[in-house]
mmCIF file of C-alpha atoms in Angstrom:
data_model
loop_
_atom_site.group_PDB
_atom_site.id
_atom_site.type_symbol
_atom_site.label_atom_id
_atom_site.label_comp_id
_atom_site.label_asym_id
_atom_site.label_seq_id
_atom_site.Cartn_x
_atom_site.Cartn_y
_atom_site.Cartn_z
ATOM 1 C CA UNK A 81 -20.460 -6.648 6.058
ATOM 2 C CA UNK A 82 -21.666 -6.777 2.446
ATOM 3 C CA UNK A 83 -22.478 -3.523 0.674
ATOM 4 C CA UNK A 84 -24.522 -2.898 -2.473
ATOM 5 C CA UNK A 85 -23.451 0.105 -4.537
ATOM 6 C CA UNK A 86 -25.237 2.276 -7.059
ATOM 7 C CA UNK A 87 -23.413 5.151 -8.718
ATOM 8 C CA UNK A 88 -24.790 8.629 -9.411
ATOM 9 C CA UNK A 89 -24.811 10.261 -12.854
ATOM 10 C CA UNK A 90 -22.013 12.480 -11.591
ATOM 11 C CA UNK A 91 -20.035 12.499 -8.348
ATOM 12 C CA UNK A 92 -19.512 15.680 -6.365
ATOM 13 C CA UNK A 93 -17.624 15.984 -3.105
ATOM 14 C CA UNK A 94 -14.675 17.438 -1.253
ATOM 15 C CA UNK A 95 -13.066 14.396 0.348
ATOM 16 C CA UNK A 96 -10.865 14.570 3.444
ATOM 17 C CA UNK A 97 -8.504 11.762 2.516
ATOM 18 C CA UNK A 98 -6.792 9.846 5.317
ATOM 19 C CA UNK A 99 -3.176 10.615 6.016
ATOM 20 C CA UNK A 100 -0.552 8.164 4.788
ATOM 21 C CA UNK A 101 -0.238 4.956 6.795
ATOM 22 C CA UNK A 102 3.087 4.265 5.082
ATOM 23 C CA UNK A 103 4.558 7.541 6.308
ATOM 24 C CA UNK A 104 2.842 7.252 9.690
ATOM 25 C CA UNK A 105 4.334 3.845 10.430
ATOM 26 C CA UNK A 106 7.820 5.008 9.496
ATOM 27 C CA UNK A 107 7.580 8.094 11.681
ATOM 28 C CA UNK A 108 6.130 6.084 14.588
ATOM 29 C CA UNK A 109 8.998 3.597 14.424
ATOM 30 C CA UNK A 110 11.679 6.283 14.321
ATOM 31 C CA UNK A 111 10.051 8.160 17.209
ATOM 32 C CA UNK A 112 10.018 4.932 19.249
ATOM 33 C CA UNK A 113 13.663 4.208 18.437
ATOM 34 C CA UNK A 114 14.467 7.654 19.827
ATOM 35 C CA UNK A 115 12.519 7.115 23.039
ATOM 36 C CA UNK A 116 9.373 8.967 21.897
ATOM 37 C CA UNK A 117 10.996 12.362 22.401
ATOM 38 C CA UNK A 118 8.988 13.701 19.439
ATOM 39 C CA UNK A 119 5.371 13.450 18.331
ATOM 40 C CA UNK A 120 3.886 12.159 15.103
ATOM 41 C CA UNK A 121 1.277 14.742 14.126
ATOM 42 C CA UNK A 122 -1.862 13.818 12.145
ATOM 43 C CA UNK A 123 -1.048 10.071 12.160
ATOM 44 C CA UNK A 124 -3.162 7.765 10.021
ATOM 45 C CA UNK A 125 -6.179 6.419 11.915
ATOM 46 C CA UNK A 126 -6.465 2.945 10.440
ATOM 47 C CA UNK A 127 -5.903 -0.687 11.403
ATOM 48 C CA UNK A 128 -2.300 -0.862 10.226
ATOM 49 C CA UNK A 129 -1.187 2.189 12.177
ATOM 50 C CA UNK A 130 -3.223 1.145 15.215
ATOM 51 C CA UNK A 131 -1.301 -2.148 15.181
ATOM 52 C CA UNK A 132 1.974 -0.208 15.228
ATOM 53 C CA UNK A 133 0.880 2.059 18.078
ATOM 54 C CA UNK A 134 -0.328 -0.858 20.190
ATOM 55 C CA UNK A 135 2.795 -2.947 19.599
ATOM 56 C CA UNK A 136 5.205 -0.089 20.282
ATOM 57 C CA UNK A 137 3.478 0.479 23.620
ATOM 58 C CA UNK A 138 4.253 -3.083 24.763
ATOM 59 C CA UNK A 139 7.260 -2.355 26.930
ATOM 60 C CA UNK A 140 7.234 -5.726 28.661
ATOM 61 C CA UNK A 141 7.348 -7.892 25.549
ATOM 62 C CA UNK A 142 5.201 -11.023 25.303
ATOM 63 C CA UNK A 143 2.938 -12.049 22.439
ATOM 64 C CA UNK A 144 2.141 -9.439 19.802
ATOM 65 C CA UNK A 145 -0.347 -10.121 17.016
ATOM 66 C CA UNK A 146 -0.401 -7.550 14.218
ATOM 67 C CA UNK A 147 -3.212 -9.440 12.414
ATOM 68 C CA UNK A 148 -2.979 -8.332 8.729
ATOM 69 C CA UNK A 149 -0.589 -5.381 9.120
ATOM 70 C CA UNK A 150 2.332 -6.343 6.902
ATOM 71 C CA UNK A 151 4.171 -3.054 7.391
ATOM 72 C CA UNK A 152 3.927 -3.470 11.149
ATOM 73 C CA UNK A 153 5.226 -7.053 10.972
ATOM 74 C CA UNK A 154 8.345 -6.027 9.021
ATOM 75 C CA UNK A 155 9.105 -2.806 10.896
ATOM 76 C CA UNK A 156 8.465 -4.309 14.337
ATOM 77 C CA UNK A 157 10.749 -7.250 13.561
ATOM 78 C CA UNK A 158 13.601 -4.769 13.169
ATOM 79 C CA UNK A 159 12.507 -2.609 16.115
ATOM 80 C CA UNK A 160 12.220 -5.409 18.675
ATOM 81 C CA UNK A 161 15.543 -6.849 17.554
ATOM 82 C CA UNK A 162 17.147 -3.686 18.986
ATOM 83 C CA UNK A 163 15.261 -3.718 22.323
ATOM 84 C CA UNK A 164 17.798 -5.171 24.733
ATOM 85 C CA UNK A 165 16.234 -7.304 27.453
ATOM 86 C CA UNK A 166 12.827 -7.543 25.726
ATOM 87 C CA UNK A 167 11.565 -10.809 24.246
ATOM 88 C CA UNK A 168 8.504 -10.964 22.012
ATOM 89 C CA UNK A 169 6.701 -13.427 19.806
ATOM 90 C CA UNK A 170 5.530 -11.520 16.739
ATOM 91 C CA UNK A 171 2.611 -13.070 14.886
ATOM 92 C CA UNK A 172 -0.260 -12.235 12.541
ATOM 93 C CA UNK A 173 -3.317 -13.800 10.965
ATOM 94 C CA UNK A 174 -3.244 -16.917 8.776
ATOM 95 C CA UNK A 175 -2.484 -14.914 5.630
ATOM 96 C CA UNK A 176 0.454 -13.230 7.418
ATOM 97 C CA UNK A 177 1.874 -16.656 8.220
ATOM 98 C CA UNK A 178 2.167 -17.229 4.470
ATOM 99 C CA UNK A 179 3.912 -13.943 3.687
ATOM 100 C CA UNK A 180 7.690 -14.497 3.487
ATOM 101 C CA UNK A 181 10.004 -12.626 5.841
ATOM 102 C CA UNK A 182 13.246 -14.605 5.481
ATOM 103 C CA UNK A 183 15.329 -11.947 3.679
ATOM 104 C CA UNK A 184 14.647 -9.452 6.480
ATOM 105 C CA UNK A 185 15.479 -11.956 9.210
ATOM 106 C CA UNK A 186 18.731 -12.849 7.427
ATOM 107 C CA UNK A 187 19.725 -9.183 7.161
ATOM 108 C CA UNK A 188 18.956 -8.499 10.827
ATOM 109 C CA UNK A 189 20.846 -11.590 11.949
ATOM 110 C CA UNK A 190 23.889 -10.312 10.055
ATOM 111 C CA UNK A 191 23.692 -7.223 12.292
ATOM 112 C CA UNK A 192 23.574 -9.353 15.436
ATOM 113 C CA UNK A 193 19.809 -9.908 15.912
ATOM 114 C CA UNK A 194 18.525 -12.933 17.819
ATOM 115 C CA UNK A 195 15.476 -14.146 15.866
ATOM 116 C CA UNK A 196 13.999 -17.640 15.667
ATOM 117 C CA UNK A 197 11.137 -18.962 13.579
ATOM 118 C CA UNK A 198 8.321 -20.159 15.834
ATOM 119 C CA UNK A 199 6.638 -22.003 12.957
ATOM 120 C CA UNK A 200 7.598 -22.485 9.328
ATOM 121 C CA UNK A 201 11.135 -21.486 8.359
ATOM 122 C CA UNK A 202 11.087 -18.162 6.534
ATOM 123 C CA UNK A 203 7.649 -17.065 7.740
ATOM 124 C CA UNK A 204 6.003 -15.599 10.854
ATOM 125 C CA UNK A 205 5.538 -16.118 13.749
ATOM 126 C CA UNK A 206 8.927 -14.977 15.028
ATOM 127 C CA UNK A 207 10.557 -15.180 18.458
ATOM 128 C CA UNK A 208 12.730 -12.111 18.915
ATOM 129 C CA UNK A 209 15.113 -11.582 21.832
ATOM 130 C CA UNK A 210 16.233 -7.977 21.776
ATOM 131 C CA UNK A 211 19.976 -7.589 22.006
ATOM 132 C CA UNK A 212 22.887 -5.212 21.469
ATOM 133 C CA UNK A 213 23.193 -5.077 17.691
ATOM 134 C CA UNK A 214 25.837 -3.436 15.536
ATOM 135 C CA UNK A 215 25.819 -1.466 12.326
ATOM 136 C CA UNK A 216 27.964 -2.194 9.325
ATOM 137 C CA UNK A 217 27.816 -3.016 5.650
ATOM 138 C CA UNK A 218 25.319 -5.644 4.513
ATOM 139 C CA UNK A 219 23.863 -6.953 1.253
ATOM 140 C CA UNK A 220 20.154 -7.487 0.600
ATOM 141 C CA UNK A 221 18.179 -8.594 -2.471
ATOM 142 C CA UNK A 222 16.484 -5.658 -4.187
ATOM 143 C CA UNK A 223 13.732 -7.735 -5.757
ATOM 144 C CA UNK A 224 11.875 -8.491 -2.510
ATOM 145 C CA UNK A 225 9.603 -6.311 -0.409
ATOM 146 C CA UNK A 226 10.882 -2.753 -0.023
ATOM 147 C CA UNK A 227 9.619 -2.948 3.562
ATOM 148 C CA UNK A 228 12.492 -5.322 4.390
ATOM 149 C CA UNK A 229 14.968 -2.729 3.194
ATOM 150 C CA UNK A 230 13.157 0.145 4.907
ATOM 151 C CA UNK A 231 13.065 -1.740 8.204
ATOM 152 C CA UNK A 232 16.853 -2.157 8.208
ATOM 153 C CA UNK A 233 17.437 1.416 7.045
ATOM 154 C CA UNK A 234 15.477 2.879 9.953
ATOM 155 C CA UNK A 235 17.353 1.037 12.709
ATOM 156 C CA UNK A 236 20.838 1.712 11.305
ATOM 157 C CA UNK A 237 21.138 5.222 12.847
ATOM 158 C CA UNK A 238 20.743 3.760 16.355
ATOM 159 C CA UNK A 239 23.342 1.087 15.499
ATOM 160 C CA UNK A 240 26.027 3.678 14.636
ATOM 161 C CA UNK A 241 25.159 3.601 10.935
ATOM 162 C CA UNK A 242 26.061 1.367 8.053
ATOM 163 C CA UNK A 243 25.262 0.635 4.430
ATOM 164 C CA UNK A 244 22.995 -1.628 2.407
ATOM 165 C CA UNK A 245 24.037 -2.874 -1.022
ATOM 166 C CA UNK A 246 21.014 -3.990 -3.039
ATOM 167 C CA UNK A 247 21.509 -6.888 -5.415
ATOM 168 C CA UNK A 248 19.582 -7.200 -8.690
ATOM 169 C CA UNK A 249 16.526 -5.230 -9.756
ATOM 170 C CA UNK A 250 14.914 -3.043 -7.114
ATOM 171 C CA UNK A 251 11.127 -3.168 -6.703
ATOM 172 C CA UNK A 252 9.026 -0.410 -5.130
ATOM 173 C CA UNK A 253 11.983 1.989 -5.149
ATOM 174 C CA UNK A 254 9.811 5.033 -4.293
ATOM 175 C CA UNK A 255 9.020 3.448 -0.918
ATOM 176 C CA UNK A 256 12.732 3.244 -0.160
ATOM 177 C CA UNK A 257 13.088 6.912 -1.077
ATOM 178 C CA UNK A 258 10.058 7.665 1.125
ATOM 179 C CA UNK A 259 11.811 5.987 4.047
ATOM 180 C CA UNK A 260 14.944 8.020 3.376
ATOM 181 C CA UNK A 261 12.894 11.242 3.243
ATOM 182 C CA UNK A 262 11.207 10.562 6.589
ATOM 183 C CA UNK A 263 14.554 9.626 8.144
ATOM 184 C CA UNK A 264 16.148 12.843 6.880
ATOM 185 C CA UNK A 265 13.237 14.919 8.169
ATOM 186 C CA UNK A 266 13.823 13.324 11.573
ATOM 187 C CA UNK A 267 17.526 14.138 11.555
ATOM 188 C CA UNK A 268 19.271 11.136 10.009
ATOM 189 C CA UNK A 269 21.933 11.264 7.316
ATOM 190 C CA UNK A 270 20.882 9.037 4.383
ATOM 191 C CA UNK A 271 22.385 8.812 0.911
ATOM 192 C CA UNK A 272 21.065 6.625 -1.913
ATOM 193 C CA UNK A 273 23.386 6.294 -4.886
ATOM 194 C CA UNK A 274 22.615 3.618 -7.429
ATOM 195 C CA UNK A 275 22.084 0.339 -5.588
ATOM 196 C CA UNK A 276 23.816 1.464 -2.387
ATOM 197 C CA UNK A 277 22.217 3.068 0.663
ATOM 198 C CA UNK A 278 24.536 4.726 3.189
ATOM 199 C CA UNK A 279 23.119 5.664 6.594
ATOM 200 C CA UNK A 280 24.910 7.768 9.191
ATOM 201 C CA UNK A 281 24.792 7.479 12.962
ATOM 202 C CA UNK A 282 22.009 9.011 15.037
ATOM 203 C CA UNK A 283 18.713 10.879 14.692
ATOM 204 C CA UNK A 284 18.419 14.542 15.636
ATOM 205 C CA UNK A 285 14.654 14.329 15.908
ATOM 206 C CA UNK A 286 11.667 16.589 15.418
ATOM 207 C CA UNK A 287 7.891 16.407 15.537
ATOM 208 C CA UNK A 288 6.661 14.975 12.255
ATOM 209 C CA UNK A 289 3.547 16.057 10.302
ATOM 210 C CA UNK A 290 2.083 13.275 8.131
ATOM 211 C CA UNK A 291 0.788 14.193 4.664
ATOM 212 C CA UNK A 292 -2.347 12.972 2.882
ATOM 213 C CA UNK A 293 -2.389 9.487 1.376
ATOM 214 C CA UNK A 294 -1.914 9.309 -2.396
ATOM 215 C CA UNK A 295 -2.681 5.574 -2.406
ATOM 216 C CA UNK A 296 -6.168 6.390 -1.101
ATOM 217 C CA UNK A 297 -6.710 8.732 -4.052
ATOM 218 C CA UNK A 298 -6.643 5.899 -6.626
ATOM 219 C CA UNK A 299 -10.358 4.972 -6.545
ATOM 220 C CA UNK A 300 -11.286 8.666 -6.799
ATOM 221 C CA UNK A 301 -9.245 9.076 -9.974
ATOM 222 C CA UNK A 302 -11.084 6.000 -11.297
ATOM 223 C CA UNK A 303 -14.455 7.545 -10.432
ATOM 224 C CA UNK A 304 -13.443 10.796 -12.158
ATOM 225 C CA UNK A 305 -12.558 8.804 -15.287
ATOM 226 C CA UNK A 306 -15.801 6.818 -15.268
ATOM 227 C CA UNK A 307 -17.953 9.863 -14.452
ATOM 228 C CA UNK A 308 -16.086 12.664 -16.262
ATOM 229 C CA UNK A 309 -18.688 15.305 -15.380
ATOM 230 C CA UNK A 310 -17.846 14.883 -11.704
ATOM 231 C CA UNK A 311 -16.486 17.501 -9.314
ATOM 232 C CA UNK A 312 -14.008 15.965 -6.891
ATOM 233 C CA UNK A 313 -11.540 17.646 -4.547
ATOM 234 C CA UNK A 314 -9.161 15.446 -2.556
ATOM 235 C CA UNK A 315 -8.105 17.289 0.568
ATOM 236 C CA UNK A 316 -4.617 16.858 2.002
ATOM 237 C CA UNK A 317 -2.724 15.960 -1.176
ATOM 238 C CA UNK A 318 0.339 17.935 -2.205
ATOM 239 C CA UNK A 319 2.154 18.197 -5.519
ATOM 240 C CA UNK A 320 5.557 17.780 -3.849
ATOM 241 C CA UNK A 321 4.654 14.556 -2.029
ATOM 242 C CA UNK A 322 7.352 12.086 -0.984
ATOM 243 C CA UNK A 323 5.000 9.217 -1.935
ATOM 244 C CA UNK A 324 5.606 7.251 -5.102
ATOM 245 C CA UNK A 325 1.867 6.864 -5.606
ATOM 246 C CA UNK A 326 1.715 10.554 -6.486
ATOM 247 C CA UNK A 327 2.429 9.015 -9.919
ATOM 248 C CA UNK A 328 -1.381 8.972 -10.077
ATOM 249 C CA UNK A 329 -1.104 12.504 -11.430
ATOM 250 C CA UNK A 330 0.732 11.181 -14.496
ATOM 251 C CA UNK A 331 -1.574 8.183 -14.952
ATOM 252 C CA UNK A 332 -4.527 10.556 -14.722
ATOM 253 C CA UNK A 333 -2.944 12.926 -17.215
ATOM 254 C CA UNK A 334 -2.689 10.098 -19.741
ATOM 255 C CA UNK A 335 -6.471 9.782 -19.505
ATOM 256 C CA UNK A 336 -6.959 13.526 -19.805
ATOM 257 C CA UNK A 337 -7.587 14.035 -16.076
ATOM 258 C CA UNK A 338 -5.806 17.111 -14.789
ATOM 259 C CA UNK A 339 -4.795 17.676 -11.165
ATOM 260 C CA UNK A 340 -5.024 21.247 -9.863
ATOM 261 C CA UNK A 341 -3.601 22.104 -6.446
ATOM 262 C CA UNK A 342 -4.505 24.783 -3.946
ATOM 263 C CA UNK A 343 -4.150 25.145 -0.188
ATOM 264 C CA UNK A 344 -6.834 22.526 0.516
ATOM 265 C CA UNK A 345 -5.541 19.770 -1.745
ATOM 266 C CA UNK A 346 -6.084 18.485 -5.292
ATOM 267 C CA UNK A 347 -9.077 19.015 -7.584
ATOM 268 C CA UNK A 348 -9.542 16.542 -10.430
ATOM 269 C CA UNK A 349 -10.213 18.277 -13.744
ATOM 270 C CA UNK A 350 -11.960 16.082 -16.340
ATOM 271 C CA UNK A 351 -12.753 18.831 -18.837
ATOM 272 C CA UNK A 352 -10.207 17.322 -21.246
ATOM 273 C CA UNK A 353 -10.990 13.670 -20.535
ATOM 274 C CA UNK A 354 -10.104 11.434 -23.478
ATOM 275 C CA UNK A 355 -10.492 7.997 -21.914
ATOM 276 C CA UNK A 356 -7.398 6.406 -23.367
ATOM 277 C CA UNK A 357 -3.812 5.932 -22.298
ATOM 278 C CA UNK A 358 -0.865 7.212 -24.277
ATOM 279 C CA UNK A 359 0.599 3.729 -24.235
ATOM 280 C CA UNK A 360 -0.809 0.230 -23.802
ATOM 281 C CA UNK A 361 2.318 -0.678 -21.824
ATOM 282 C CA UNK A 362 2.845 0.419 -18.238
ATOM 283 C CA UNK A 363 5.632 -0.587 -15.852
ATOM 284 C CA UNK A 364 4.196 -0.612 -12.317
ATOM 285 C CA UNK A 365 7.354 -1.804 -10.540
ATOM 286 C CA UNK A 366 7.583 1.437 -8.557
ATOM 287 C CA UNK A 367 3.866 1.762 -7.780
ATOM 288 C CA UNK A 368 2.400 -1.684 -7.010
ATOM 289 C CA UNK A 369 -0.395 -0.299 -4.822
ATOM 290 C CA UNK A 370 -1.895 1.410 -7.879
ATOM 291 C CA UNK A 371 -2.132 -1.779 -9.936
ATOM 292 C CA UNK A 372 -5.518 -2.887 -8.593
ATOM 293 C CA UNK A 373 -7.407 0.359 -9.189
ATOM 294 C CA UNK A 374 -5.785 1.019 -12.554
ATOM 295 C CA UNK A 375 -6.324 -2.521 -13.846
ATOM 296 C CA UNK A 376 -10.024 -2.399 -12.985
ATOM 297 C CA UNK A 377 -10.380 1.097 -14.431
ATOM 298 C CA UNK A 378 -8.742 0.274 -17.784
ATOM 299 C CA UNK A 379 -10.971 -2.759 -18.176
ATOM 300 C CA UNK A 380 -14.077 -0.684 -17.375
ATOM 301 C CA UNK A 381 -12.963 1.859 -19.966
ATOM 302 C CA UNK A 382 -12.388 -1.083 -22.354
ATOM 303 C CA UNK A 383 -8.825 0.030 -23.061
ATOM 304 C CA UNK A 384 -6.350 -2.714 -23.879
ATOM 305 C CA UNK A 385 -3.211 -2.729 -21.751
ATOM 306 C CA UNK A 386 -0.215 -4.676 -20.552
ATOM 307 C CA UNK A 387 1.303 -4.049 -17.113
ATOM 308 C CA UNK A 388 4.649 -5.322 -15.912
ATOM 309 C CA UNK A 389 6.297 -5.042 -12.505
ATOM 310 C CA UNK A 390 3.506 -6.835 -10.625
ATOM 311 C CA UNK A 391 5.351 -9.815 -9.131
ATOM 312 C CA UNK A 392 5.293 -8.560 -5.540
ATOM 313 C CA UNK A 393 1.465 -8.574 -5.570
ATOM 314 C CA UNK A 394 1.387 -12.325 -5.062
ATOM 315 C CA UNK A 395 2.421 -11.833 -1.425
ATOM 316 C CA UNK A 396 0.241 -8.966 -0.219
ATOM 317 C CA UNK A 397 -2.917 -9.106 1.924
ATOM 318 C CA UNK A 398 -4.187 -11.435 -0.793
ATOM 319 C CA UNK A 399 -2.716 -12.896 -3.936
ATOM 320 C CA UNK A 400 -3.720 -9.717 -5.728
ATOM 321 C CA UNK A 401 -2.972 -11.038 -9.209
ATOM 322 C CA UNK A 402 -5.276 -14.027 -8.804
ATOM 323 C CA UNK A 403 -7.873 -11.886 -6.993
ATOM 324 C CA UNK A 404 -7.940 -9.436 -9.923
ATOM 325 C CA UNK A 405 -8.340 -12.281 -12.415
ATOM 326 C CA UNK A 406 -11.199 -13.901 -10.473
ATOM 327 C CA UNK A 407 -13.143 -10.721 -9.761
ATOM 328 C CA UNK A 408 -12.695 -9.126 -13.190
ATOM 329 C CA UNK A 409 -14.131 -12.293 -14.709
ATOM 330 C CA UNK A 410 -17.324 -11.571 -12.764
ATOM 331 C CA UNK A 411 -17.468 -8.275 -14.668
ATOM 332 C CA UNK A 412 -16.904 -10.080 -17.950
ATOM 333 C CA UNK A 413 -13.216 -9.196 -18.460
ATOM 334 C CA UNK A 414 -10.734 -12.012 -19.093
ATOM 335 C CA UNK A 415 -7.453 -10.887 -17.537
ATOM 336 C CA UNK A 416 -4.344 -12.660 -18.771
ATOM 337 C CA UNK A 417 -1.512 -13.472 -16.368
ATOM 338 C CA UNK A 418 1.860 -13.624 -18.108
ATOM 339 C CA UNK A 419 4.424 -15.446 -16.012
ATOM 340 C CA UNK A 420 5.162 -13.902 -12.622
ATOM 341 C CA UNK A 421 5.501 -10.258 -13.571
ATOM 342 C CA UNK A 422 2.916 -9.156 -16.135
ATOM 343 C CA UNK A 423 -0.832 -8.950 -16.641
ATOM 344 C CA UNK A 424 -2.744 -7.859 -19.726
ATOM 345 C CA UNK A 425 -6.168 -7.373 -21.252
ATOM 346 C CA UNK A 426 -6.675 -7.080 -24.993
ATOM 347 C CA UNK A 427 -10.449 -6.959 -25.177
ATOM 348 C CA UNK A 428 -11.469 -10.550 -24.415
ATOM 349 C CA UNK A 429 -14.841 -10.646 -22.664
ATOM 350 C CA UNK A 430 -17.487 -13.129 -21.525
ATOM 351 C CA UNK A 431 -21.192 -12.427 -20.942
ATOM 352 C CA UNK A 432 -22.333 -11.186 -17.521
ATOM 353 C CA UNK A 433 -25.800 -12.497 -16.662
ATOM 354 C CA UNK A 434 -26.108 -11.592 -12.981
ATOM 355 C CA UNK A 435 -25.310 -8.610 -10.787
ATOM 356 C CA UNK A 436 -21.637 -9.052 -9.815
ATOM 357 C CA UNK A 437 -20.795 -9.961 -6.226
ATOM 358 C CA UNK A 438 -17.155 -9.045 -5.596
ATOM 359 C CA UNK A 439 -15.141 -10.993 -3.039
ATOM 360 C CA UNK A 440 -12.719 -8.563 -1.379
ATOM 361 C CA UNK A 441 -10.375 -11.484 -0.559
ATOM 362 C CA UNK A 442 -9.815 -9.828 2.844
ATOM 363 C CA UNK A 443 -7.906 -7.080 1.021
ATOM 364 C CA UNK A 444 -8.633 -3.371 1.398
ATOM 365 C CA UNK A 445 -7.202 -2.460 -1.997
ATOM 366 C CA UNK A 446 -9.327 -5.030 -3.825
ATOM 367 C CA UNK A 447 -12.504 -3.717 -2.154
ATOM 368 C CA UNK A 448 -11.719 -0.098 -3.050
ATOM 369 C CA UNK A 449 -10.502 -0.900 -6.576
ATOM 370 C CA UNK A 450 -13.786 -2.566 -7.511
ATOM 371 C CA UNK A 451 -16.117 -0.015 -5.899
ATOM 372 C CA UNK A 452 -16.031 2.320 -8.962
ATOM 373 C CA UNK A 453 -17.273 -0.610 -11.086
ATOM 374 C CA UNK A 454 -20.743 0.241 -9.753
ATOM 375 C CA UNK A 455 -20.773 2.940 -12.443
ATOM 376 C CA UNK A 456 -20.994 0.203 -15.094
ATOM 377 C CA UNK A 457 -22.768 -2.413 -12.942
ATOM 378 C CA UNK A 458 -25.550 -0.825 -10.838
ATOM 379 C CA UNK A 459 -26.232 -2.794 -7.679
ATOM 380 C CA UNK A 460 -22.746 -4.326 -7.600
ATOM 381 C CA UNK A 461 -22.002 -5.966 -4.229
ATOM 382 C CA UNK A 462 -18.720 -5.811 -2.309
ATOM 383 C CA UNK A 463 -18.350 -8.633 0.222
ATOM 384 C CA UNK A 464 -16.515 -8.109 3.530
ATOM 385 C CA UNK A 465 -16.412 -4.403 2.768
ATOM 386 C CA UNK A 466 -15.162 -3.570 6.269
ATOM 387 C CA UNK A 467 -11.627 -4.566 5.187
ATOM 388 C CA UNK A 468 -11.085 -0.962 4.038
ATOM 389 C CA UNK A 469 -10.435 -0.107 7.706
ATOM 390 C CA UNK A 470 -6.892 -1.372 7.134
ATOM 391 C CA UNK A 471 -5.998 1.897 5.405
ATOM 392 C CA UNK A 472 -9.116 4.006 4.717
ATOM 393 C CA UNK A 473 -11.858 3.482 7.343
ATOM 394 C CA UNK A 474 -14.037 6.319 6.000
ATOM 395 C CA UNK A 475 -14.088 5.147 2.377
ATOM 396 C CA UNK A 476 -17.727 3.998 2.194
ATOM 397 C CA UNK A 477 -18.947 7.093 4.033
ATOM 398 C CA UNK A 478 -16.984 9.266 1.613
ATOM 399 C CA UNK A 479 -18.443 7.344 -1.331
ATOM 400 C CA UNK A 480 -21.919 8.171 -0.041
ATOM 401 C CA UNK A 481 -21.016 11.836 0.347
ATOM 402 C CA UNK A 482 -19.998 11.849 -3.338
ATOM 403 C CA UNK A 483 -23.479 10.684 -4.359
ATOM 404 C CA UNK A 484 -23.193 6.890 -4.393
ATOM 405 C CA UNK A 485 -25.932 4.824 -2.806
ATOM 406 C CA UNK A 486 -24.327 2.432 -0.321
ATOM 407 C CA UNK A 487 -26.721 -0.107 1.189
ATOM 408 C CA UNK A 488 -25.818 -2.658 3.811
ATOM 409 C CA UNK A 489 -27.170 -6.103 2.951
ATOM 410 C CA UNK A 490 -28.566 -8.596 5.446
ATOM 411 C CA UNK A 491 -26.368 -11.645 5.968
#
């Protein structure tokens, strides 16, 4: 599905954001580990969480394909390793087969898991024979996906506890703290001190209410910045969120966008919009899911910047660094890639002679990050726009409700 977008002069809407798929998938896994004694309330209704629900319902094992759901692949690898007597082959789409999983498999094997690679060493698909595992003290690299670490953390309480020592720099640390917060809310004892995570034995359990998704708020902050006379309320967000992407409040503040909270959520206040960041340097190590929207926005505002902490983006639903470079060039912005961990833009541009057609690269965050560019490029086209169903199925409908024209193109 290809969509053509035209922006209004100002956007106005009260948006019911989806709930967090990251929190949902953690709560679903913990509930399943505890025999589904407790419910996950207001779970995210998106492809990634649907993949978790479907896979967790497969009591008899067999072949499980999570398609593009990276969180599900990592969490289910840990979960099925603990399911004694159940054997599964865990697979995904072609992109998933190129997303490394070796550090997680190594960690689980050190706890007694029986996992074999059914294809290329270090990558899905995996053959997992559930067995009686044990807890204990293990070491994992901190510079890989935080989902590997979270997956091990969540199964440790049912393995009589243990500890994880993280080696080197830690990426996406807020996601590890999110996992710890969900675990604590569901009755586990978790302590994070420095580079060491200590997990006690057992969950006490409780029904879990999922909060609104701060990651989904990123394109709306971009729209508020590009259309500063807009009136946007994002329902379901809280100031005391356990999500690292609540850092959007600070990024917005640097642009002069205030965030006011009431019982319904967050209202974006652009009355003091200044359109520039306090610093041209931003470390995004802790918030990689915000990189796409913020990179596109800063280019559209023509504000020079340098971002570090982006190395994990090479191995997401797409190679997000290369995808940003390719698609920003269609808008006339020449993004520089500096080694493996930094990107920058210092004003270099090329002429744009045609209406941009943005390739989503099969990646929900790329599609949503570029949608606000319709403010500067009327008629901009997003290809394969349906990919937003991975995390935010209602995004295009919400964009329409805010005043954007969203037309489906014949293919």
